[in-house]
Amino acid sequence: MNFVYLSPHFPPNFYQFCQGLKQFGVNVLGIADSPYNELAAELKNSLTEYYKVDSMENYDSLVKALGYFTHKYGKIDRIDSHNEYWLETEAKLRTDFNIHGINEKSIKDIKYKSLMKKKFIKAGLNVARGKVLHNLKDAEKFIKEVGYPVVAKPDKGVGACDTFKIKNEKELKEFFGKKPAVDYIFEEFIDGSIYTFDGLTDRDGKAVFYTSHFYDSVMDSISNGNSVFLYSLRDIPADLVDAGKKILKEFDVCERLFHFEFFRTKENKLVALEVNMRPPGGYMTDMFNFACDINIYREWANIVVNNTFSANYTRKYYCTFISRRKSRHYKHNNDEILAKYGAEIVMHKEMPPIFSGAMGDYGYVARHAELERIREIIQFIHQEN
C-alpha cells in the first residue's frame, strides 16, 4: 500500500500515525515544505521517502509530488494529514488522482457550518437556530427572533477562531464595522457545556472505538486568556452515543478518525454543534491512549491496511488536559505540581506556539480512575495567587 501523508511533522505528535503505517508494511510517502534534516528522527525512520515542496499552498507542486510518487511506487492508495487545514486540498488531490476517501463532491458538507446544520436536522438532531447573514439589517431581524446574545462565526472555519459572542446592539454594529471579508453564520447562544463524541470508524462505517470529552470553554479561553482544561469520560451518556452514531451514518463516515461537538444545556438537552472529519486537536489522541491503555495510532493504521481493530479496550481512567498561560500568576510551580501529583501526570510540556492561543502555553496530561481526583488536580494546577 502507498500512503501519502501531507505535512507529517505537524502537529508534532502525529508522526505516530506514520509509525503505525510502517508497522503494517505501508510505503509512507511524506510531503511538506520543511527541510528533511529538520524532521524528528522518529518521523524520518517511518517514511519510505520524503518530498519537499517550496510551499504546501502551491497545488501544482503537490500534484507534481504525487505524480513523482505514482511513477516510482505505483498507484497512490490513500492520502491524509489528519489536519483540518488540509482537508480541502486532500479532497481535491483524491479527486484528481482517483484516491479512496473524502473528495470534492463531499467536502462542502463537512467544511461549512450551515450545511452541517442541514445534515444534523436531517439526522433528527437538535440544532441552534442560525443563518448565514451578510449585513446589519438582516442580523437585526434574526436577533429579533432569537434575542441576545448571539454567536457569529465563519461559516467555513476551524473551532473557535474568529468567533464572536455579541451581547447587544452596540457590539453588533461594531462587528459589522470590522467584519472579516468571509461569510459568517449567526446562531442563537446556547447556554451549556461542550461534550464531544470522538473515535474511529472502519471501512463499513462502524464505530470501532469511541469516547467523549467534557470541555472548558475554548471560546472564552481565547477571548479572555483563561486557563484551559478538558477531560475524558469513563461512561458515555446513551443520548450522546445515539446522536454521535446518527451523525456517522448521515455523513457516511468510513475509515476515519472523527471529532464531533455538542452542547449539553442546563435542561439536559443535547444540541449538535459541528463535525470535524479528523482527530481532535492538541494531545487528545494521546489522551485516548492514556485513558484506555491502547495505541490509537497503530489501530488507525490497522483499519487502513486490514480493516481490523485489534485492541480490546475499556475506559480505565478519566484523562485530563490542563494548561497554563504565561500571562497568569499561579500559586504552585511545576516542581510542586509534580511532587504532589507525579503519579497521575503522564505528560507535561510546552505547547507549540500555534496551539498556545487556544490551548495555553504549558500543558499537563493526567489520569485517574476517580473524577474527583481529576478535578482536584485541575484546581491545584490552575490555582492563582
CSV table of C-alpha atoms in Angstrom, one decimal:
chain,number,residue,atom,x,y,z
A,1,MET,CA,0.0,0.0,0.0
A,2,ASN,CA,1.2,3.5,-0.9
A,3,PHE,CA,0.1,6.2,1.6
A,4,VAL,CA,0.9,9.9,1.0
A,5,TYR,CA,1.0,11.8,4.3
A,6,LEU,CA,0.8,15.6,3.9
A,7,SER,CA,2.7,17.7,6.5
A,8,PRO,CA,3.7,14.6,8.6
A,9,HIS,CA,5.7,16.7,11.0
A,10,PHE,CA,2.7,18.8,12.3
A,11,PRO,CA,1.3,18.6,14.8
A,12,PRO,CA,4.4,17.2,16.5
A,13,ASN,CA,2.7,14.1,18.0
A,14,PHE,CA,1.2,13.0,14.7
A,15,TYR,CA,4.3,11.3,13.4
A,16,GLN,CA,2.9,8.3,15.3
A,17,PHE,CA,0.4,7.8,12.6
A,18,CYS,CA,3.3,7.3,10.2
A,19,GLN,CA,4.9,4.9,12.7
A,20,GLY,CA,1.6,2.9,12.8
A,21,LEU,CA,1.5,2.6,9.0
A,22,LYS,CA,5.1,1.5,8.8
A,23,GLN,CA,4.5,-1.3,11.3
A,24,PHE,CA,2.0,-2.7,8.8
A,25,GLY,CA,4.4,-2.6,5.9
A,26,VAL,CA,3.0,0.5,4.2
A,27,ASN,CA,5.1,2.8,1.9
A,28,VAL,CA,4.7,6.1,3.8
A,29,LEU,CA,5.4,8.9,1.5
A,30,GLY,CA,5.7,12.3,3.1
A,31,ILE,CA,5.1,15.7,1.5
A,32,ALA,CA,5.8,19.0,3.3
A,33,ASP,CA,7.7,22.3,3.0
A,34,SER,CA,10.1,21.7,5.9
A,35,PRO,CA,13.7,20.7,5.2
A,36,TYR,CA,14.2,17.0,5.7
A,37,ASN,CA,17.0,17.5,8.2
A,38,GLU,CA,14.6,19.3,10.5
A,39,LEU,CA,12.3,16.4,10.8
A,40,ALA,CA,12.3,14.4,14.0
A,41,ALA,CA,14.3,11.1,13.9
A,42,GLU,CA,11.1,9.1,14.7
A,43,LEU,CA,9.4,10.5,11.7
A,44,LYS,CA,12.3,10.0,9.3
A,45,ASN,CA,12.5,6.4,10.4
A,46,SER,CA,8.8,5.9,9.5
A,47,LEU,CA,9.0,7.4,6.0
A,48,THR,CA,9.8,5.5,2.9
A,49,GLU,CA,10.5,8.7,1.1
A,50,TYR,CA,10.1,12.4,1.7
A,51,TYR,CA,9.3,15.1,-1.0
A,52,LYS,CA,10.0,18.7,-0.1
A,53,VAL,CA,7.9,21.3,-1.8
A,54,ASP,CA,8.6,25.0,-1.7
A,55,SER,CA,5.1,25.7,-0.5
A,56,MET,CA,2.3,23.5,0.6
A,57,GLU,CA,-0.1,26.2,-0.7
A,58,ASN,CA,1.0,25.6,-4.3
A,59,TYR,CA,-1.3,22.9,-5.6
A,60,ASP,CA,0.7,22.3,-8.7
A,61,SER,CA,3.7,21.4,-6.5
A,62,LEU,CA,1.6,18.8,-4.7
A,63,VAL,CA,0.4,17.4,-8.0
A,64,LYS,CA,4.0,17.1,-9.2
A,65,ALA,CA,4.9,15.4,-5.9
A,66,LEU,CA,2.1,12.8,-6.2
A,67,GLY,CA,3.0,12.3,-9.9
A,68,TYR,CA,6.6,11.5,-8.9
A,69,PHE,CA,5.4,9.1,-6.2
A,70,THR,CA,3.0,7.4,-8.6
A,71,HIS,CA,5.7,6.9,-11.2
A,72,LYS,CA,8.1,5.5,-8.7
A,73,TYR,CA,5.8,3.4,-6.4
A,74,GLY,CA,2.6,2.8,-8.4
A,75,LYS,CA,-1.0,4.0,-7.7
A,76,ILE,CA,-1.5,6.0,-4.5
A,77,ASP,CA,-3.9,4.2,-2.3
A,78,ARG,CA,-4.6,6.8,0.4
A,79,ILE,CA,-3.7,10.4,1.2
A,80,ASP,CA,-4.3,12.3,4.5
A,81,SER,CA,-2.8,14.7,7.0
A,82,HIS,CA,-5.3,14.4,9.9
A,83,ASN,CA,-5.3,18.2,9.8
A,84,GLU,CA,-8.3,20.4,9.4
A,85,TYR,CA,-6.4,23.0,7.3
A,86,TRP,CA,-5.6,20.5,4.5
A,87,LEU,CA,-9.0,18.8,4.2
A,88,GLU,CA,-10.0,20.6,1.0
A,89,THR,CA,-6.5,20.1,-0.5
A,90,GLU,CA,-6.7,16.4,0.3
A,91,ALA,CA,-10.2,16.2,-1.3
A,92,LYS,CA,-9.0,17.8,-4.5
A,93,LEU,CA,-6.0,15.5,-4.7
A,94,ARG,CA,-8.2,12.5,-4.1
A,95,THR,CA,-10.5,13.6,-6.9
A,96,ASP,CA,-7.7,14.3,-9.3
A,97,PHE,CA,-5.8,11.1,-8.6
A,98,ASN,CA,-8.9,8.8,-8.0
A,99,ILE,CA,-7.9,8.0,-4.4
A,100,HIS,CA,-10.3,6.5,-1.9
A,101,GLY,CA,-11.8,8.9,0.7
A,102,ILE,CA,-13.5,12.3,1.0
A,103,ASN,CA,-13.5,14.0,-2.4
A,104,GLU,CA,-14.5,17.4,-3.8
A,105,LYS,CA,-18.1,16.2,-4.1
A,106,SER,CA,-18.5,15.5,-0.3
A,107,ILE,CA,-16.1,18.1,1.2
A,108,LYS,CA,-18.6,21.0,1.5
A,109,ASP,CA,-20.9,19.3,3.9
A,110,ILE,CA,-18.0,18.9,6.4
A,111,LYS,CA,-16.5,22.4,5.9
A,112,TYR,CA,-19.5,24.7,6.0
A,113,LYS,CA,-21.3,25.0,9.3
A,114,SER,CA,-24.6,26.0,7.5
A,115,LEU,CA,-24.5,22.8,5.5
A,116,MET,CA,-23.6,20.7,8.7
A,117,LYS,CA,-26.7,22.2,10.3
A,118,LYS,CA,-28.9,20.9,7.5
A,119,LYS,CA,-27.4,17.4,7.8
A,120,PHE,CA,-27.9,17.5,11.6
A,121,ILE,CA,-31.6,18.3,11.1
A,122,LYS,CA,-31.9,15.6,8.5
A,123,ALA,CA,-30.5,13.2,11.1
A,124,GLY,CA,-33.1,14.2,13.6
A,125,LEU,CA,-30.8,16.2,16.0
A,126,ASN,CA,-31.4,19.4,17.9
A,127,VAL,CA,-29.5,22.4,16.5
A,128,ALA,CA,-29.1,26.1,17.4
A,129,ARG,CA,-31.2,28.4,15.3
A,130,GLY,CA,-28.9,30.0,12.8
A,131,LYS,CA,-28.4,31.7,9.4
A,132,VAL,CA,-25.6,33.0,7.2
A,133,LEU,CA,-26.1,36.8,7.3
A,134,HIS,CA,-24.4,39.4,5.2
A,135,ASN,CA,-25.5,42.8,6.6
A,136,LEU,CA,-26.6,44.6,9.7
A,137,LYS,CA,-30.3,44.8,8.7
A,138,ASP,CA,-30.6,41.0,8.3
A,139,ALA,CA,-28.7,40.4,11.6
A,140,GLU,CA,-31.1,42.7,13.5
A,141,LYS,CA,-34.1,40.9,12.0
A,142,PHE,CA,-32.6,37.5,13.1
A,143,ILE,CA,-31.8,38.7,16.6
A,144,LYS,CA,-35.5,39.9,17.0
A,145,GLU,CA,-36.3,36.2,16.6
A,146,VAL,CA,-33.7,34.7,18.9
A,147,GLY,CA,-32.7,37.5,21.2
A,148,TYR,CA,-29.2,38.5,22.5
A,149,PRO,CA,-26.6,37.2,22.9
A,150,VAL,CA,-25.8,35.6,19.6
A,151,VAL,CA,-22.6,33.9,18.3
A,152,ALA,CA,-21.1,34.9,15.0
A,153,LYS,CA,-18.5,32.6,13.5
A,154,PRO,CA,-17.1,32.0,10.0
A,155,ASP,CA,-19.4,29.6,8.0
A,156,LYS,CA,-16.2,27.9,6.9
A,157,GLY,CA,-13.7,27.9,9.8
A,158,VAL,CA,-12.0,25.9,12.4
A,159,GLY,CA,-13.1,25.7,16.1
A,160,ALA,CA,-13.5,29.0,17.9
A,161,CYS,CA,-11.1,31.0,15.8
A,162,ASP,CA,-12.5,34.4,14.7
A,163,THR,CA,-15.7,33.7,16.7
A,164,PHE,CA,-17.6,36.5,18.5
A,165,LYS,CA,-20.2,36.5,21.2
A,166,ILE,CA,-22.4,39.6,20.6
A,167,LYS,CA,-24.3,40.7,23.6
A,168,ASN,CA,-26.0,44.0,22.4
A,169,GLU,CA,-26.7,46.3,19.6
A,170,LYS,CA,-23.5,48.3,20.1
A,171,GLU,CA,-21.4,45.2,19.8
A,172,LEU,CA,-23.4,44.1,16.7
A,173,LYS,CA,-22.7,47.4,14.9
A,174,GLU,CA,-19.0,47.1,16.0
A,175,PHE,CA,-18.9,43.6,14.5
A,176,PHE,CA,-20.2,44.7,11.1
A,177,GLY,CA,-17.8,47.7,11.2
A,178,LYS,CA,-14.8,45.4,11.3
A,179,LYS,CA,-16.3,42.1,9.9
A,180,PRO,CA,-13.7,40.0,8.0
A,181,ALA,CA,-14.5,39.5,4.3
A,182,VAL,CA,-15.9,36.0,4.7
A,183,ASP,CA,-19.4,34.6,5.2
A,184,TYR,CA,-20.5,34.5,8.8
A,185,ILE,CA,-23.2,32.3,10.3
A,186,PHE,CA,-25.1,33.8,13.2
A,187,GLU,CA,-26.5,31.4,15.8
A,188,GLU,CA,-28.6,31.8,19.0
A,189,PHE,CA,-26.5,31.5,22.1
A,190,ILE,CA,-26.7,28.1,23.7
A,191,ASP,CA,-26.1,28.2,27.4
A,192,GLY,CA,-24.4,24.8,28.1
A,193,SER,CA,-21.3,22.8,28.4
A,194,ILE,CA,-19.5,21.2,25.4
A,195,TYR,CA,-19.2,17.4,25.1
A,196,THR,CA,-17.5,15.6,22.3
A,197,PHE,CA,-18.0,12.3,20.5
A,198,ASP,CA,-14.6,11.2,19.3
A,199,GLY,CA,-13.4,8.0,17.7
A,200,LEU,CA,-12.6,5.8,14.7
A,201,THR,CA,-14.7,4.1,12.1
A,202,ASP,CA,-13.9,1.1,9.9
A,203,ARG,CA,-14.5,0.9,6.2
A,204,ASP,CA,-18.1,-0.1,6.8
A,205,GLY,CA,-18.8,3.0,9.0
A,206,LYS,CA,-18.9,1.1,12.3
A,207,ALA,CA,-17.5,3.0,15.3
A,208,VAL,CA,-14.8,0.5,16.4
A,209,PHE,CA,-13.6,3.0,19.0
A,210,TYR,CA,-15.4,6.0,20.6
A,211,THR,CA,-15.0,8.2,23.7
A,212,SER,CA,-16.2,11.6,24.9
A,213,HIS,CA,-14.6,14.7,26.5
A,214,PHE,CA,-16.0,17.5,28.6
A,215,TYR,CA,-14.7,20.9,27.5
A,216,ASP,CA,-14.0,24.1,29.3
A,217,SER,CA,-15.0,26.9,27.0
A,218,VAL,CA,-12.3,27.3,24.3
A,219,MET,CA,-14.1,30.5,23.0
A,220,ASP,CA,-13.8,32.1,26.5
A,221,SER,CA,-10.2,31.0,26.7
A,222,ILE,CA,-9.3,32.7,23.5
A,223,SER,CA,-11.3,35.8,24.3
A,224,ASN,CA,-10.3,36.2,27.9
A,225,GLY,CA,-7.0,34.5,28.1
A,226,ASN,CA,-8.3,31.9,30.6
A,227,SER,CA,-6.6,28.7,31.6
A,228,VAL,CA,-7.9,25.7,29.9
A,229,PHE,CA,-9.0,22.2,30.9
A,230,LEU,CA,-10.8,19.3,29.4
A,231,TYR,CA,-11.2,15.7,30.5
A,232,SER,CA,-12.5,12.4,29.0
A,233,LEU,CA,-15.4,10.4,30.4
A,234,ARG,CA,-15.4,6.8,31.5
A,235,ASP,CA,-19.1,6.3,31.0
A,236,ILE,CA,-20.6,7.9,27.8
A,237,PRO,CA,-24.3,9.0,28.1
A,238,ALA,CA,-26.6,7.0,25.9
A,239,ASP,CA,-28.1,10.0,24.2
A,240,LEU,CA,-24.6,11.2,23.2
A,241,VAL,CA,-23.7,7.8,21.7
A,242,ASP,CA,-27.0,7.8,19.8
A,243,ALA,CA,-26.5,11.3,18.4
A,244,GLY,CA,-22.9,10.6,17.5
A,245,LYS,CA,-23.8,7.4,15.6
A,246,LYS,CA,-26.6,9.2,13.8
A,247,ILE,CA,-24.0,11.7,12.6
A,248,LEU,CA,-21.7,9.0,11.5
A,249,LYS,CA,-24.5,7.5,9.4
A,250,GLU,CA,-25.7,10.8,8.0
A,251,PHE,CA,-22.2,11.9,6.9
A,252,ASP,CA,-21.2,8.4,5.8
A,253,VAL,CA,-18.0,8.4,7.9
A,254,CYS,CA,-15.9,5.5,6.9
A,255,GLU,CA,-12.2,4.6,7.7
A,256,ARG,CA,-11.7,7.9,9.6
A,257,LEU,CA,-11.0,9.4,12.9
A,258,PHE,CA,-13.7,11.9,13.9
A,259,HIS,CA,-14.4,14.6,16.4
A,260,PHE,CA,-18.0,15.9,16.9
A,261,GLU,CA,-19.1,18.6,19.3
A,262,PHE,CA,-22.3,19.1,21.1
A,263,PHE,CA,-23.8,21.4,23.7
A,264,ARG,CA,-25.4,19.9,26.8
A,265,THR,CA,-27.9,22.5,28.1
A,266,LYS,CA,-28.8,23.0,31.8
A,267,GLU,CA,-32.1,21.3,30.9
A,268,ASN,CA,-30.1,18.3,29.7
A,269,LYS,CA,-30.9,18.9,26.1
A,270,LEU,CA,-28.2,17.8,23.6
A,271,VAL,CA,-27.6,20.2,20.7
A,272,ALA,CA,-25.3,19.3,17.7
A,273,LEU,CA,-22.6,22.0,17.2
A,274,GLU,CA,-20.2,20.8,14.5
A,275,VAL,CA,-18.4,17.9,12.9
A,276,ASN,CA,-14.7,17.5,12.3
A,277,MET,CA,-13.6,14.7,10.0
A,278,ARG,CA,-10.2,14.4,11.6
A,279,PRO,CA,-8.8,13.6,15.1
A,280,PRO,CA,-9.4,16.1,17.8
A,281,GLY,CA,-6.6,18.6,18.2
A,282,GLY,CA,-3.7,19.1,20.7
A,283,TYR,CA,-2.8,16.0,22.6
A,284,MET,CA,-6.3,14.4,22.7
A,285,THR,CA,-5.2,11.4,20.6
A,286,ASP,CA,-2.6,10.7,23.2
A,287,MET,CA,-5.3,11.1,25.8
A,288,PHE,CA,-7.2,8.3,24.0
A,289,ASN,CA,-4.2,6.1,24.7
A,290,PHE,CA,-3.7,7.1,28.3
A,291,ALA,CA,-7.4,6.7,29.2
A,292,CYS,CA,-7.8,3.3,27.6
A,293,ASP,CA,-4.2,1.8,27.5
A,294,ILE,CA,-4.3,1.4,23.7
A,295,ASN,CA,-2.3,2.8,20.8
A,296,ILE,CA,-4.9,4.6,18.6
A,297,TYR,CA,-2.2,5.5,16.0
A,298,ARG,CA,-1.5,1.8,15.4
A,299,GLU,CA,-5.2,0.8,15.5
A,300,TRP,CA,-6.0,3.5,12.9
A,301,ALA,CA,-3.2,2.1,10.6
A,302,ASN,CA,-4.6,-1.4,11.2
A,303,ILE,CA,-8.0,-0.2,10.0
A,304,VAL,CA,-6.5,1.5,6.9
A,305,VAL,CA,-4.5,-1.6,5.9
A,306,ASN,CA,-6.6,-4.6,7.2
A,307,ASN,CA,-9.9,-3.1,8.2
A,308,THR,CA,-9.3,-4.6,11.7
A,309,PHE,CA,-9.4,-3.0,15.1
A,310,SER,CA,-7.5,-5.4,17.4
A,311,ALA,CA,-7.4,-3.6,20.7
A,312,ASN,CA,-9.8,-4.8,23.5
A,313,TYR,CA,-10.3,-1.6,25.4
A,314,THR,CA,-12.2,-0.2,28.4
A,315,ARG,CA,-12.1,3.4,29.6
A,316,LYS,CA,-10.0,2.7,32.6
A,317,TYR,CA,-9.3,6.3,33.5
A,318,TYR,CA,-10.6,9.8,33.3
A,319,CYS,CA,-7.8,11.6,31.4
A,320,THR,CA,-7.4,15.4,31.6
A,321,PHE,CA,-5.5,18.1,29.7
A,322,ILE,CA,-4.8,21.1,31.9
A,323,SER,CA,-3.0,24.2,30.5
A,324,ARG,CA,-1.5,27.3,32.0
A,325,ARG,CA,-0.7,30.7,30.5
A,326,LYS,CA,2.4,32.8,30.9
A,327,SER,CA,0.2,35.9,31.4
A,328,ARG,CA,-1.3,34.5,34.6
A,329,HIS,CA,0.2,34.1,38.1
A,330,TYR,CA,-0.2,30.6,39.5
A,331,LYS,CA,0.2,29.6,43.1
A,332,HIS,CA,2.1,26.3,42.5
A,333,ASN,CA,5.2,25.9,40.4
A,334,ASN,CA,6.0,22.9,38.2
A,335,ASP,CA,8.1,21.2,40.9
A,336,GLU,CA,5.3,21.5,43.4
A,337,ILE,CA,2.8,20.1,40.9
A,338,LEU,CA,4.9,17.1,40.1
A,339,ALA,CA,5.7,16.4,43.7
A,340,LYS,CA,2.1,16.3,44.6
A,341,TYR,CA,0.6,14.6,41.5
A,342,GLY,CA,3.5,13.0,39.8
A,343,ALA,CA,1.9,9.5,39.9
A,344,GLU,CA,-1.1,10.8,37.9
A,345,ILE,CA,0.7,13.1,35.5
A,346,VAL,CA,1.7,11.1,32.4
A,347,MET,CA,2.8,14.0,30.2
A,348,HIS,CA,3.8,17.7,30.6
A,349,LYS,CA,5.4,20.0,28.1
A,350,GLU,CA,5.4,23.5,26.5
A,351,MET,CA,2.7,23.8,23.9
A,352,PRO,CA,3.7,24.7,20.3
A,353,PRO,CA,3.2,28.4,19.6
A,354,ILE,CA,0.5,27.7,17.1
A,355,PHE,CA,-1.6,26.0,19.8
A,356,SER,CA,-1.0,28.5,22.6
A,357,GLY,CA,-3.8,31.0,21.7
A,358,ALA,CA,-6.5,28.4,22.2
A,359,MET,CA,-4.8,25.8,24.4
A,360,GLY,CA,-2.4,27.8,26.6
A,361,ASP,CA,1.4,27.9,26.9
A,362,TYR,CA,2.2,24.8,29.0
A,363,GLY,CA,0.1,21.7,29.3
A,364,TYR,CA,-0.3,18.7,31.7
A,365,VAL,CA,-1.9,15.4,30.9
A,366,ALA,CA,-3.0,13.4,33.9
A,367,ARG,CA,-5.2,10.4,34.5
A,368,HIS,CA,-7.0,8.7,37.4
A,369,ALA,CA,-9.9,6.3,37.9
A,370,GLU,CA,-11.9,8.8,40.0
A,371,LEU,CA,-13.3,12.1,38.6
A,372,GLU,CA,-12.9,13.8,42.0
A,373,ARG,CA,-9.2,13.3,41.9
A,374,ILE,CA,-9.1,14.7,38.3
A,375,ARG,CA,-11.0,17.8,39.5
A,376,GLU,CA,-8.6,18.2,42.4
A,377,ILE,CA,-5.6,18.2,40.1
A,378,ILE,CA,-7.2,20.7,37.8
A,379,GLN,CA,-7.9,23.1,40.7
A,380,PHE,CA,-4.4,22.7,42.1
A,381,ILE,CA,-2.7,23.4,38.8
A,382,HIS,CA,-5.0,26.4,38.0
A,383,GLN,CA,-4.9,28.0,41.4
A,384,GLU,CA,-3.7,31.6,41.2
A,385,ASN,CA,-2.2,33.9,43.8
